[in-house]
Coordinates of C-alpha atoms in Angstrom, one line a residue:
Chain A
M1 CA 32.1 -27.9 12.9
T2 CA 29.2 -25.7 13.8
A3 CA 25.8 -25.7 12.5
P4 CA 25.8 -23.4 9.5
L5 CA 23.6 -20.3 10.2
L6 CA 20.8 -21.3 7.9
H7 CA 20.0 -24.8 6.3
C8 CA 17.6 -25.3 3.9
E9 CA 16.7 -28.8 3.2
N10 CA 14.7 -30.1 0.3
L11 CA 12.6 -27.2 -0.2
H12 CA 10.1 -26.9 -2.6
V13 CA 7.3 -24.1 -3.5
R14 CA 4.6 -24.7 -5.8
F15 CA 1.9 -21.8 -6.7
R16 CA -1.9 -23.0 -7.9
T17 CA -2.4 -21.3 -11.3
Q18 CA -5.4 -21.2 -13.5
D19 CA -2.7 -22.7 -15.7
G20 CA -2.1 -25.6 -13.4
E21 CA 0.3 -26.0 -11.1
V22 CA 3.6 -24.4 -11.3
L23 CA 7.0 -25.8 -9.6
A24 CA 9.3 -22.6 -8.7
V25 CA 11.3 -24.1 -6.2
N26 CA 12.0 -27.8 -6.8
G27 CA 13.5 -29.6 -4.0
V28 CA 16.7 -26.8 -3.4
D29 CA 19.1 -27.8 -0.5
F30 CA 22.0 -25.4 0.5
E31 CA 23.6 -23.8 3.5
V32 CA 24.8 -20.5 4.9
R33 CA 27.5 -20.2 7.0
R34 CA 28.3 -17.5 9.4
G35 CA 30.3 -14.9 7.8
D36 CA 29.9 -16.5 4.2
C37 CA 28.5 -14.5 1.1
V38 CA 26.4 -16.6 -1.0
G39 CA 25.6 -15.3 -4.4
I40 CA 22.3 -17.4 -5.8
V41 CA 22.6 -16.8 -9.2
G42 CA 20.2 -18.3 -12.3
E43 CA 17.9 -17.0 -15.0
S44 CA 14.5 -15.0 -15.1
G45 CA 12.1 -18.2 -13.8
S46 CA 14.6 -20.0 -12.2
G47 CA 13.3 -20.1 -9.0
K48 CA 16.1 -17.8 -7.5
S49 CA 13.9 -14.8 -5.7
Q50 CA 11.1 -17.7 -4.4
T51 CA 13.9 -19.5 -2.9
A52 CA 14.4 -16.4 -1.0
M53 CA 10.6 -15.2 -0.3
A54 CA 9.9 -18.9 0.9
L55 CA 12.8 -18.6 3.7
L56 CA 11.0 -15.5 5.0
G57 CA 7.6 -16.9 4.7
L58 CA 6.3 -14.2 1.9
L59 CA 5.1 -16.1 -1.0
A60 CA 1.8 -15.3 -2.7
D61 CA -1.1 -16.1 -1.3
N62 CA -1.2 -19.0 -4.0
G63 CA 2.1 -20.1 -2.7
V64 CA 2.9 -23.6 -0.8
S65 CA 5.8 -24.2 0.7
S66 CA 7.5 -27.5 1.9
G67 CA 10.6 -29.0 3.0
S68 CA 12.7 -27.5 5.9
V69 CA 14.8 -24.3 6.6
R70 CA 16.1 -24.0 10.0
F71 CA 17.8 -20.7 11.2
R72 CA 20.3 -20.4 14.0
R73 CA 19.0 -24.2 14.5
K74 CA 15.3 -22.9 14.8
E75 CA 12.4 -24.6 12.3
I76 CA 11.0 -21.5 10.2
L77 CA 9.7 -22.5 6.9
N78 CA 6.1 -21.9 7.0
A79 CA 6.3 -20.9 11.3
P80 CA 3.3 -19.0 12.7
A81 CA 3.5 -15.1 11.2
E82 CA 4.5 -14.3 15.0
Q83 CA 7.3 -16.1 15.2
L84 CA 8.0 -14.9 11.5
N85 CA 8.1 -10.9 12.3
R86 CA 10.5 -11.4 15.8
I87 CA 13.2 -12.7 13.0
R88 CA 12.1 -10.6 10.1
G89 CA 14.0 -7.6 9.8
S90 CA 15.9 -8.1 12.9
R91 CA 17.7 -11.2 12.8
V92 CA 16.7 -11.9 8.9
A93 CA 16.3 -8.5 6.7
M94 CA 15.8 -8.4 3.2
I95 CA 16.6 -6.2 0.8
F96 CA 14.3 -5.9 -2.7
Q97 CA 15.1 -5.6 -6.1
D98 CA 13.5 -2.2 -7.2
P99 CA 14.3 0.7 -4.6
M100 CA 12.2 3.0 -6.8
S101 CA 9.0 1.2 -5.2
A102 CA 9.7 -0.5 -1.8
L103 CA 9.2 2.6 0.3
T104 CA 6.0 3.7 1.1
P105 CA 5.2 6.7 -1.0
F106 CA 3.0 8.8 2.1
M107 CA 5.7 8.3 4.9
R108 CA 9.1 10.1 5.2
I109 CA 12.3 8.1 5.1
G110 CA 13.1 8.9 8.9
R111 CA 9.5 7.3 9.9
Q112 CA 9.7 4.4 7.8
L113 CA 13.2 3.3 8.8
C114 CA 11.8 4.3 13.2
E115 CA 8.6 2.0 12.4
V116 CA 11.1 -0.8 12.0
L117 CA 13.2 -0.2 15.6
Q118 CA 9.3 0.5 17.0
E119 CA 8.5 -2.8 16.3
H120 CA 11.3 -5.0 17.2
T121 CA 13.0 -2.7 19.8
A122 CA 12.0 -1.7 23.2
M123 CA 14.2 1.7 22.1
S124 CA 13.0 5.1 23.3
R125 CA 11.8 7.7 20.5
R126 CA 15.3 9.5 21.2
E127 CA 17.3 6.2 21.1
I128 CA 15.3 5.1 18.1
T129 CA 16.1 8.5 16.0
A130 CA 19.9 8.5 17.2
R131 CA 19.8 4.4 15.7
V132 CA 18.7 5.7 12.5
M133 CA 20.7 8.6 11.9
E134 CA 23.7 5.9 12.7
V135 CA 23.1 4.1 9.8
L136 CA 21.7 6.8 7.5
E137 CA 25.3 7.8 7.7
I138 CA 27.2 4.1 7.6
V139 CA 25.6 3.4 4.3
Q140 CA 26.7 7.4 3.0
I141 CA 23.7 8.9 2.2
P142 CA 24.9 12.6 2.0
E143 CA 23.2 14.9 4.5
P144 CA 21.6 12.4 6.4
K145 CA 19.3 14.9 8.2
R146 CA 18.2 16.4 5.7
R147 CA 17.1 12.6 3.8
F148 CA 15.3 11.5 7.5
E149 CA 12.7 14.1 6.8
M150 CA 11.9 13.6 2.9
Y151 CA 9.6 11.6 0.7
P152 CA 10.5 8.4 -1.1
H153 CA 9.8 10.7 -4.3
Q154 CA 12.5 13.4 -3.6
L155 CA 15.1 10.4 -3.7
S156 CA 17.2 9.3 -6.2
G157 CA 17.5 5.6 -7.1
G158 CA 20.4 5.0 -5.5
Q159 CA 19.6 6.9 -2.6
R160 CA 16.6 4.8 -2.0
Q161 CA 18.4 1.7 -2.3
R162 CA 21.0 2.4 0.6
V163 CA 17.8 3.8 2.3
M164 CA 16.6 0.2 1.8
I165 CA 20.3 -1.1 2.9
A166 CA 19.5 1.1 6.1
Q167 CA 16.6 -0.1 6.8
A168 CA 17.8 -3.6 6.5
L169 CA 20.6 -3.1 8.6
L170 CA 19.1 -1.3 11.3
C171 CA 18.8 -3.7 13.7
K172 CA 21.9 -5.2 13.3
P173 CA 20.9 -8.6 11.7
D174 CA 23.0 -12.2 11.5
L175 CA 21.6 -12.7 7.9
L176 CA 21.0 -10.3 5.1
I177 CA 18.9 -11.8 2.2
A178 CA 19.6 -9.2 -1.2
D179 CA 17.2 -9.6 -3.9
E180 CA 18.9 -8.3 -7.4
P181 CA 19.7 -5.2 -5.2
T182 CA 21.6 -3.8 -8.5
T183 CA 19.3 -4.6 -11.3
A184 CA 17.3 -1.7 -10.9
L185 CA 20.3 0.6 -10.9
D186 CA 22.3 2.4 -13.4
L187 CA 26.0 1.5 -14.1
T188 CA 28.0 3.4 -12.3
I189 CA 25.6 3.6 -9.2
Q190 CA 25.2 -0.4 -9.8
A191 CA 29.4 -0.1 -8.8
Q192 CA 29.0 2.0 -5.5
I193 CA 26.1 -0.5 -4.3
L194 CA 28.6 -3.1 -4.6
D195 CA 31.2 -1.5 -3.2
F196 CA 29.1 -0.7 -0.2
F197 CA 28.0 -4.2 -0.2
K198 CA 31.1 -5.5 0.3
S199 CA 32.3 -2.9 3.1
L200 CA 29.2 -4.6 4.3
K201 CA 30.6 -8.4 4.2
K202 CA 32.4 -7.7 7.7
R203 CA 29.3 -6.8 9.6
T204 CA 26.9 -9.4 8.5
T205 CA 26.5 -12.8 6.4
I206 CA 24.7 -11.7 2.9
V207 CA 22.9 -13.8 0.5
I208 CA 22.9 -12.2 -2.8
I209 CA 20.4 -12.9 -5.8
T210 CA 21.4 -12.3 -8.6
H211 CA 21.9 -12.8 -12.8
D212 CA 24.9 -11.1 -13.1
L213 CA 28.1 -13.6 -12.5
G214 CA 30.1 -10.0 -12.4
V215 CA 28.2 -9.2 -9.4
V216 CA 28.3 -12.8 -7.9
A217 CA 32.3 -12.9 -8.7
G218 CA 33.4 -9.8 -7.2
L219 CA 31.4 -10.3 -4.4
C220 CA 30.8 -14.2 -2.6
N221 CA 33.0 -16.8 -1.6
R222 CA 30.3 -19.5 -2.4
V223 CA 28.0 -19.6 -5.4
V224 CA 24.7 -21.7 -6.3
V225 CA 23.6 -22.0 -9.7
M226 CA 19.8 -22.3 -9.9
Y227 CA 17.9 -23.8 -13.0
A228 CA 14.4 -24.3 -13.7
G229 CA 14.0 -25.0 -9.8
R230 CA 17.1 -27.0 -9.0
I231 CA 20.0 -26.6 -7.7
V232 CA 22.7 -27.4 -10.9
E233 CA 25.6 -26.7 -9.0
Q234 CA 27.1 -25.0 -5.7
G235 CA 30.6 -24.8 -4.7
P236 CA 33.4 -21.9 -3.6
I237 CA 33.8 -19.3 -6.2
E238 CA 37.1 -20.0 -7.8
E239 CA 35.8 -23.6 -8.0
I240 CA 33.2 -22.2 -10.1
F241 CA 34.8 -19.8 -12.3
M242 CA 37.6 -21.7 -12.9
G243 CA 36.5 -25.6 -13.4
P244 CA 32.7 -25.0 -13.6
Q245 CA 31.6 -28.7 -14.0
H246 CA 27.6 -27.9 -14.9
P247 CA 27.3 -28.0 -18.6
Y248 CA 24.7 -24.9 -17.5
T249 CA 27.1 -23.0 -15.6
R250 CA 29.4 -23.5 -18.4
A251 CA 27.0 -21.9 -20.8
L252 CA 26.2 -19.2 -18.4
L253 CA 29.9 -18.3 -17.5
A254 CA 30.3 -18.2 -21.5
A255 CA 27.8 -16.3 -22.5
V256 CA 29.1 -13.2 -19.8
P257 CA 30.6 -10.3 -22.9
R258 CA 34.5 -10.0 -22.2
P259 CA 36.0 -6.6 -22.9
D260 CA 38.1 -8.0 -25.4
W261 CA 35.1 -9.2 -26.9
D262 CA 35.6 -8.9 -30.6
P263 CA 32.2 -6.7 -31.9
D264 CA 32.0 -8.3 -35.0
K265 CA 31.5 -11.7 -33.7
P266 CA 28.0 -12.8 -32.6
L267 CA 28.0 -13.0 -28.3
P268 CA 27.8 -16.4 -27.5
M269 CA 24.5 -17.6 -25.9
I270 CA 22.6 -20.8 -24.9
G271 CA 20.5 -21.9 -27.6
G272 CA 16.3 -22.6 -26.6
Q273 CA 14.3 -21.3 -23.8
P274 CA 14.5 -22.6 -20.4
P275 CA 11.2 -24.7 -19.9
L276 CA 7.8 -24.2 -18.5
A277 CA 7.5 -24.9 -14.6
T278 CA 4.1 -25.9 -15.7
R279 CA 5.5 -28.8 -18.2
L280 CA 8.8 -29.8 -17.1
P281 CA 10.4 -32.1 -19.0
K282 CA 11.3 -36.1 -18.1
G283 CA 15.1 -36.4 -16.8
C284 CA 17.4 -33.5 -16.5
S285 CA 15.2 -30.5 -17.1
F286 CA 19.0 -28.3 -19.3
A287 CA 18.8 -31.9 -21.0
P288 CA 16.7 -30.1 -24.3
R289 CA 19.3 -27.2 -24.2
C290 CA 22.4 -29.1 -23.3
A291 CA 24.9 -29.6 -25.9
H292 CA 26.0 -32.7 -24.5
A293 CA 23.2 -34.5 -23.5
V294 CA 23.0 -38.3 -23.7
D295 CA 20.4 -40.4 -23.4
R296 CA 20.0 -40.9 -20.1
C297 CA 20.0 -37.4 -19.0
R298 CA 16.6 -37.3 -21.1
Q299 CA 15.6 -40.2 -18.7
E300 CA 16.2 -39.7 -15.2
T301 CA 17.2 -36.4 -12.9
P302 CA 20.6 -36.1 -11.7
E303 CA 21.1 -35.7 -7.9
L304 CA 23.2 -32.9 -6.9
R305 CA 26.5 -34.7 -5.4
G306 CA 29.7 -34.1 -4.3
R307 CA 31.3 -32.6 -1.2
Q308 CA 32.7 -29.3 -1.7
H309 CA 31.9 -28.4 -5.0
L310 CA 28.3 -29.9 -6.1
K311 CA 26.6 -30.6 -9.4
A312 CA 23.7 -32.1 -10.5
C313 CA 24.7 -33.7 -13.7
H314 CA 25.1 -38.0 -15.4
L315 CA 28.4 -36.5 -17.8
D316 CA 32.0 -35.8 -16.2
L317 CA 33.0 -33.0 -18.4
P318 CA 36.7 -32.9 -19.5
Q319 CA 38.4 -29.7 -18.2
Chain B
M1 CA 3.1 21.3 -13.6
S2 CA 6.5 23.0 -14.0
G3 CA 8.3 25.9 -13.0
P4 CA 11.2 26.0 -9.5
A5 CA 7.8 26.0 -7.5
A6 CA 6.3 23.1 -8.5
M7 CA 9.5 21.3 -8.0
G8 CA 9.6 22.2 -4.3
Y9 CA 13.0 24.1 -5.3
R10 CA 13.4 27.3 -3.6
G11 CA 16.1 29.8 -5.0
G12 CA 17.2 33.0 -5.2
D13 CA 16.2 34.0 -1.4
G14 CA 19.3 33.1 -0.1
D15 CA 18.9 29.7 -0.1
A16 CA 22.4 27.6 -1.0
V17 CA 20.3 25.0 -1.0
G18 CA 17.5 24.2 -3.4
E19 CA 14.5 21.3 -2.0
L20 CA 14.9 22.2 1.2
Q21 CA 11.3 20.5 2.6
G22 CA 9.8 16.9 2.3
R23 CA 7.2 17.4 0.2
S24 CA 4.3 14.8 0.0
L25 CA 2.4 13.9 -2.3
W26 CA -0.9 15.3 -0.4
N27 CA 1.2 18.4 -0.6
D28 CA 1.7 18.2 -4.4
A29 CA -2.5 17.7 -4.3
V30 CA -3.5 20.1 -1.9
A31 CA -1.5 22.7 -4.4
R32 CA -3.6 21.2 -7.6
F33 CA -6.7 21.6 -5.4
R34 CA -6.4 24.9 -5.0
R35 CA -6.1 25.9 -8.4
H36 CA -9.4 23.9 -9.3
R37 CA -11.7 27.0 -9.5
A38 CA -15.2 25.1 -9.0
A39 CA -13.8 23.2 -5.9
M40 CA -12.5 26.0 -4.5
A41 CA -15.6 28.4 -4.6
S42 CA -17.6 25.8 -3.3
L43 CA -15.6 24.7 -0.8
W44 CA -16.1 28.8 0.3
V45 CA -19.7 28.2 -0.3
L46 CA -19.9 25.4 2.1
G47 CA -18.1 26.8 4.5
V48 CA -20.3 30.0 4.6
I49 CA -23.5 28.1 5.3
T50 CA -21.7 25.8 7.9
V51 CA -21.0 28.6 10.1
L52 CA -24.5 29.9 9.2
A53 CA -25.3 26.5 10.6
V54 CA -23.7 26.7 13.4
L55 CA -24.2 30.5 14.6
V56 CA -27.6 31.3 13.1
P57 CA -29.6 28.3 15.7
E58 CA -27.9 30.1 18.5
F59 CA -27.7 34.0 18.2
W60 CA -30.6 34.4 15.8
P61 CA -33.5 36.7 17.3
N62 CA -36.2 34.8 16.0
S63 CA -35.7 31.1 17.3
L64 CA -37.2 28.3 15.3
D65 CA -39.9 27.5 17.6
E66 CA -41.4 30.9 18.6
V67 CA -45.1 31.4 16.8
N68 CA -45.1 34.8 15.4
W69 CA -49.0 35.3 15.8
D70 CA -48.7 38.4 13.0
Y71 CA -46.9 36.8 10.7
I72 CA -48.4 33.3 9.8
Q73 CA -47.3 31.8 6.4
S74 CA -45.5 35.6 5.7
P75 CA -43.7 35.6 2.4
P76 CA -40.1 36.3 2.9
T77 CA -40.2 40.2 4.1
T78 CA -37.9 42.5 6.0
E79 CA -40.0 43.1 9.0
N80 CA -38.8 42.1 11.9
L81 CA -35.9 40.1 10.1
L82 CA -38.2 37.8 9.2
W83 CA -35.9 37.4 5.6
F84 CA -37.0 34.1 4.2
G85 CA -41.0 34.3 5.7
T86 CA -42.6 31.9 8.4
D87 CA -44.1 29.0 7.6
V88 CA -47.6 27.7 8.3
N89 CA -47.4 28.1 12.0
G90 CA -45.5 31.7 12.1
R91 CA -41.8 30.2 12.8
D92 CA -39.5 31.9 11.0
M93 CA -37.6 30.2 8.5
F94 CA -34.8 31.8 8.7
S95 CA -33.7 30.3 12.0
R96 CA -35.8 27.0 10.2
T97 CA -33.3 26.7 7.3
F98 CA -30.3 27.0 8.9
Y99 CA -31.5 24.8 11.4
G100 CA -32.2 22.1 9.2
A101 CA -28.5 23.0 7.7
R102 CA -27.3 21.9 11.0
I103 CA -28.7 18.6 10.9
S104 CA -28.4 17.5 7.8
L105 CA -24.7 18.7 7.3
T106 CA -24.1 16.5 10.5
I107 CA -25.8 14.0 9.4
G108 CA -24.4 13.8 6.4
V109 CA -20.8 14.1 7.8
L110 CA -21.6 11.8 10.9
T111 CA -22.9 8.7 8.7
T112 CA -20.3 9.3 6.2
L113 CA -17.8 9.1 8.5
V114 CA -19.6 5.2 10.6
A115 CA -19.7 4.6 6.8
L116 CA -16.0 5.4 6.1
I117 CA -14.3 3.9 9.1
V118 CA -16.1 0.8 9.3
G119 CA -16.1 0.0 5.5
V120 CA -12.4 1.2 5.1
L121 CA -11.3 -1.1 8.0
Y122 CA -13.3 -4.1 6.6
G123 CA -12.0 -3.6 3.2
A124 CA -8.7 -3.4 4.0
I125 CA -8.9 -6.8 6.3
A126 CA -10.7 -8.5 3.5
G127 CA -8.4 -7.4 0.5
Y128 CA -5.7 -8.3 2.9
R129 CA -6.1 -11.4 4.1
G130 CA -7.5 -12.5 0.9
G131 CA -8.4 -16.3 0.8
P132 CA -11.6 -18.4 1.8
A133 CA -11.6 -15.4 4.6
G134 CA -11.7 -12.2 2.3
D135 CA -14.1 -14.0 0.1
I136 CA -16.1 -15.0 2.5
M137 CA -16.1 -11.2 4.1
M138 CA -17.1 -9.8 0.5
R139 CA -20.0 -12.5 0.0
V140 CA -21.1 -11.2 3.2
V141 CA -21.3 -7.9 1.9
D142 CA -23.2 -9.0 -1.5
V143 CA -25.9 -9.8 0.6
L144 CA -26.5 -6.9 2.6
Y145 CA -25.6 -4.9 -1.1
S146 CA -28.9 -7.0 -3.0
L147 CA -31.4 -5.5 0.3
P148 CA -32.9 -2.7 -0.6
T149 CA -30.9 -0.1 1.4
L150 CA -33.8 2.4 1.5
F151 CA -36.6 -0.6 2.7
F152 CA -33.6 -2.3 5.0
I153 CA -32.9 1.6 6.7
I154 CA -37.0 1.8 7.7
I155 CA -36.9 -1.6 8.9
L156 CA -34.1 -0.8 11.4
V157 CA -36.1 2.5 12.7
T158 CA -38.9 1.1 12.9
I159 CA -37.5 -1.6 15.2
F160 CA -34.9 0.9 17.1
G161 CA -37.2 3.7 17.1
N162 CA -36.4 7.1 15.7
N163 CA -33.6 9.1 17.4
F164 CA -31.2 11.6 16.2
L165 CA -28.1 8.9 16.7
L166 CA -30.0 6.2 15.3
I167 CA -30.5 7.8 12.5
F168 CA -26.7 8.1 11.6
I169 CA -25.7 4.2 12.5
C170 CA -28.7 3.4 10.8
I171 CA -27.7 4.8 7.1
G172 CA -24.1 4.7 7.8
A173 CA -24.7 0.8 8.7
V174 CA -25.9 1.1 5.2
E175 CA -23.6 3.3 3.4
W176 CA -20.3 1.4 4.2
L177 CA -20.8 -1.2 1.7
T178 CA -19.6 0.5 -1.3
L179 CA -16.5 1.7 0.7
A180 CA -15.6 -1.9 1.5
R181 CA -15.4 -2.8 -2.3
I182 CA -13.5 0.1 -3.2
V183 CA -10.5 -0.2 -0.5
R184 CA -11.0 -4.5 -0.8
G185 CA -10.4 -3.2 -4.5
Q186 CA -7.2 -0.7 -4.1
T187 CA -5.9 -3.3 -1.3
L188 CA -5.8 -6.1 -3.8
S189 CA -3.5 -3.9 -5.8
I190 CA -1.6 -2.3 -3.3
K191 CA -0.8 -5.3 -1.0
E192 CA 1.8 -6.8 -4.2
K193 CA 3.7 -3.9 -4.0
E194 CA 7.3 -3.8 -3.1
Y195 CA 6.6 -1.6 0.1
V196 CA 4.1 -4.3 1.2
E197 CA 6.3 -7.2 0.9
S198 CA 9.5 -5.0 2.2
A199 CA 7.4 -3.8 5.2
R200 CA 6.3 -7.6 5.7
A201 CA 10.0 -8.5 5.2
A202 CA 10.8 -6.5 8.0
G203 CA 8.3 -8.4 10.3
L204 CA 6.0 -5.1 10.8
S205 CA 2.7 -6.5 12.3
T206 CA -0.1 -7.1 10.3
P207 CA -1.9 -3.8 12.1
T208 CA 0.7 -1.7 11.4
I209 CA 1.1 -2.5 8.2
L210 CA -2.5 -2.1 7.2
L211 CA -3.3 1.1 9.1
K212 CA 0.2 2.9 8.1
Y213 CA 1.1 1.3 4.3
I214 CA -2.3 0.5 2.9
I215 CA -4.9 2.5 4.2
P216 CA -3.2 5.4 3.3
N217 CA -1.8 4.5 0.1
A218 CA -5.8 3.5 -1.2
I219 CA -7.2 6.4 0.5
G220 CA -7.3 8.7 -2.7
P221 CA -10.5 7.5 -4.5
V222 CA -11.8 7.0 -1.0
I223 CA -12.2 10.5 -0.7
V224 CA -13.7 11.5 -3.4
Y225 CA -16.1 8.7 -3.2
V226 CA -16.6 10.3 0.4
T227 CA -17.5 13.4 -0.8
L228 CA -20.1 11.8 -3.3
L229 CA -21.7 9.5 -0.2
I230 CA -21.5 13.0 2.1
P231 CA -24.9 14.6 -0.1
I232 CA -26.2 11.4 -0.5
N233 CA -26.8 10.8 3.1
I234 CA -27.9 13.9 2.9
I235 CA -30.9 12.9 0.3
V236 CA -31.5 9.6 2.3
E237 CA -31.7 11.8 5.6
S238 CA -34.6 13.9 3.4
Y239 CA -36.3 10.5 2.6
L240 CA -36.8 9.6 5.6
S241 CA -38.0 12.7 7.0
F242 CA -40.0 13.2 3.9
L243 CA -41.7 10.1 5.5
G244 CA -42.1 11.1 8.9
L245 CA -39.0 9.2 10.1
G246 CA -36.4 11.5 9.9
V247 CA -36.3 14.4 12.3
Q248 CA -38.9 15.4 14.9
E249 CA -40.8 18.2 15.6
P250 CA -39.9 21.4 16.4
F251 CA -36.2 20.2 15.6
T252 CA -36.0 20.1 11.8
S253 CA -33.5 19.1 8.7
W254 CA -34.0 19.9 5.4
G255 CA -36.0 17.0 3.8
R256 CA -38.5 17.8 6.3
L257 CA -38.9 21.8 5.6
I258 CA -39.0 20.5 2.2
S259 CA -41.7 18.1 2.7
Q260 CA -43.5 20.3 4.9
G261 CA -42.8 23.2 1.8
A262 CA -44.3 20.1 -0.6
N263 CA -48.0 20.8 1.1
E264 CA -48.2 24.6 0.3
I265 CA -46.4 24.7 -2.9
G266 CA -49.9 26.2 -3.9
T267 CA -50.1 28.8 -1.2
A268 CA -46.4 29.5 0.0
P269 CA -43.8 28.7 -3.0
W270 CA -40.8 29.7 -0.7
L271 CA -41.5 26.9 2.1
L272 CA -40.4 24.5 -0.5
V273 CA -37.8 26.7 -2.6
I274 CA -35.5 27.9 0.0
P275 CA -34.6 24.8 1.6
A276 CA -34.4 22.7 -2.1
A277 CA -32.4 25.6 -3.3
F278 CA -30.1 25.3 0.1
L279 CA -30.0 21.8 -0.4
V280 CA -29.5 21.6 -4.4
V281 CA -26.9 24.1 -3.8
T282 CA -25.1 22.4 -0.9
L283 CA -25.3 19.1 -2.9
F284 CA -23.4 20.7 -5.8
C285 CA -20.6 21.7 -3.6
F286 CA -19.9 18.6 -2.5
N287 CA -20.1 16.9 -6.0
F288 CA -17.4 20.1 -7.6
I289 CA -15.2 19.8 -4.5
G290 CA -15.6 15.6 -5.4
D291 CA -14.1 16.8 -8.6
G292 CA -11.5 18.9 -7.5
L293 CA -10.5 15.9 -5.2
R294 CA -10.4 13.4 -8.0
D295 CA -8.6 15.4 -10.4
S296 CA -5.6 16.4 -8.0
L297 CA -5.3 13.3 -6.4
D298 CA -5.1 11.3 -9.8
P299 CA -2.0 9.7 -10.2
K300 CA -1.6 10.5 -14.2
E301 CA -1.6 14.1 -13.4
H302 CA 2.1 14.1 -11.1
T303 CA 5.2 14.6 -12.6
R304 CA 8.1 13.2 -11.7

């Protein structure tokens, strides 16, 4: 077997805050192989975004990460900024959640895109412009020549997200990390951007972070489910969706509204609140909300076990 | 802010497509500034004073240090082009006032430029670095802040001697502190913005991020402060000249003219009133321009 493109081992992310230390990511292991499209799902605060930020060394000032992240066999976690800057944007690109605020308001679209190529390549000005136009065509922005001269506030949300994707694709990255790329967009635009991500799968490896299970179902071949800073279940998409093993994954899937749902019945939901990252319960973090929890769940933290399809749960639930 | 023109939309003149050009936030701000009457008028007045400050000392028939023996301490008169009168030595006040304008405005602008460059860079670096390094940088600012400004300038001028270049380096070296604080505060909020995160994720280097992403977005309040700093620096130079530490004879500045005029206030009030009037008008102009800029750069005014 060849080495995975991205290998993340025992990743911890801590934040020092005034309320004490917050353990946002608590020992995460996963790997991404070339050509994969991996979905990381979880509720708000489950640590999925901070995992991605830690990979690229983009944590806030009070964040500390430990563990190991290897990209193309090289350790990149807590690497010096110069080394990271060679990888960021060129080998690994990232797309952010809110396209409305991810472009600096004082620079024309074209300039912002050219900037990335100027930093990472030795291309001439003309080659850079040509490449930017080419990528703007790839992301299907209407009239790229006009958009090139415009400022961010003149574009719609969908167009800005396309510009963000274009920025990510400029250097033909090996890995594209998308942090909730559709959350801030309205439904029809979401559908367009998702279709576009499907076509992107042929170009690059993708890690997509989302709380929208529909996005994962339509796009990914592997799923990582996170809860309270830990991975609770991961595996191939069919197995997770057809036979979820962890009670949290089951509850999450049950909570997705279906088109045939009877509007008179209450929507199924998971009772209770996710635990505070400053006060994680002893044992399994999900135990307080879990319908199946036994005494052992409240005492011992379950480890992530399995071969292809891994879960972190003491119980073997019937199918 | 409504109507087709404000939206950057051009129609009716045979354009099939509206919204043709890239309109930046700056273009919008300039358009708003142009509608601010007091600020535009001030800009004109300042422009006229500047042009006169450039031209009068070069081309006026009476030079600033030439003694007119027949007109010692003469009140303003149309004879011999002595429109602002002459001083105790019979020198033409018209020429001297505009030479003073030249020095005062130059010092005002240049010192502010020094303060601007030092303060903006220092503040942006301190804010962006954050952590202990940034804290230490700001404590240095706090310490310098606690020194009495004028006293500090006087010490510098006394130690390093008294020349034109040093005066504005000295004033600039003191006035950058507030700018550093403003910019640091801005930077602290801007560096959390997604576009900075996205620039970091795109692997851009720290200098690029500082110069192209942070500073342009922090510059709004800085510009407003700068229009207030220019008059402050003109006044500081006036103090220094008043104390005899500024520009030396036969050259002059508004502060120096006022200090000399103050001695003759009983016998020749025009020696005080004329340069003081110019100073006051100029200060008003800068303040109005600051007001106009503040209104036009205010993000709350942005209609999206």
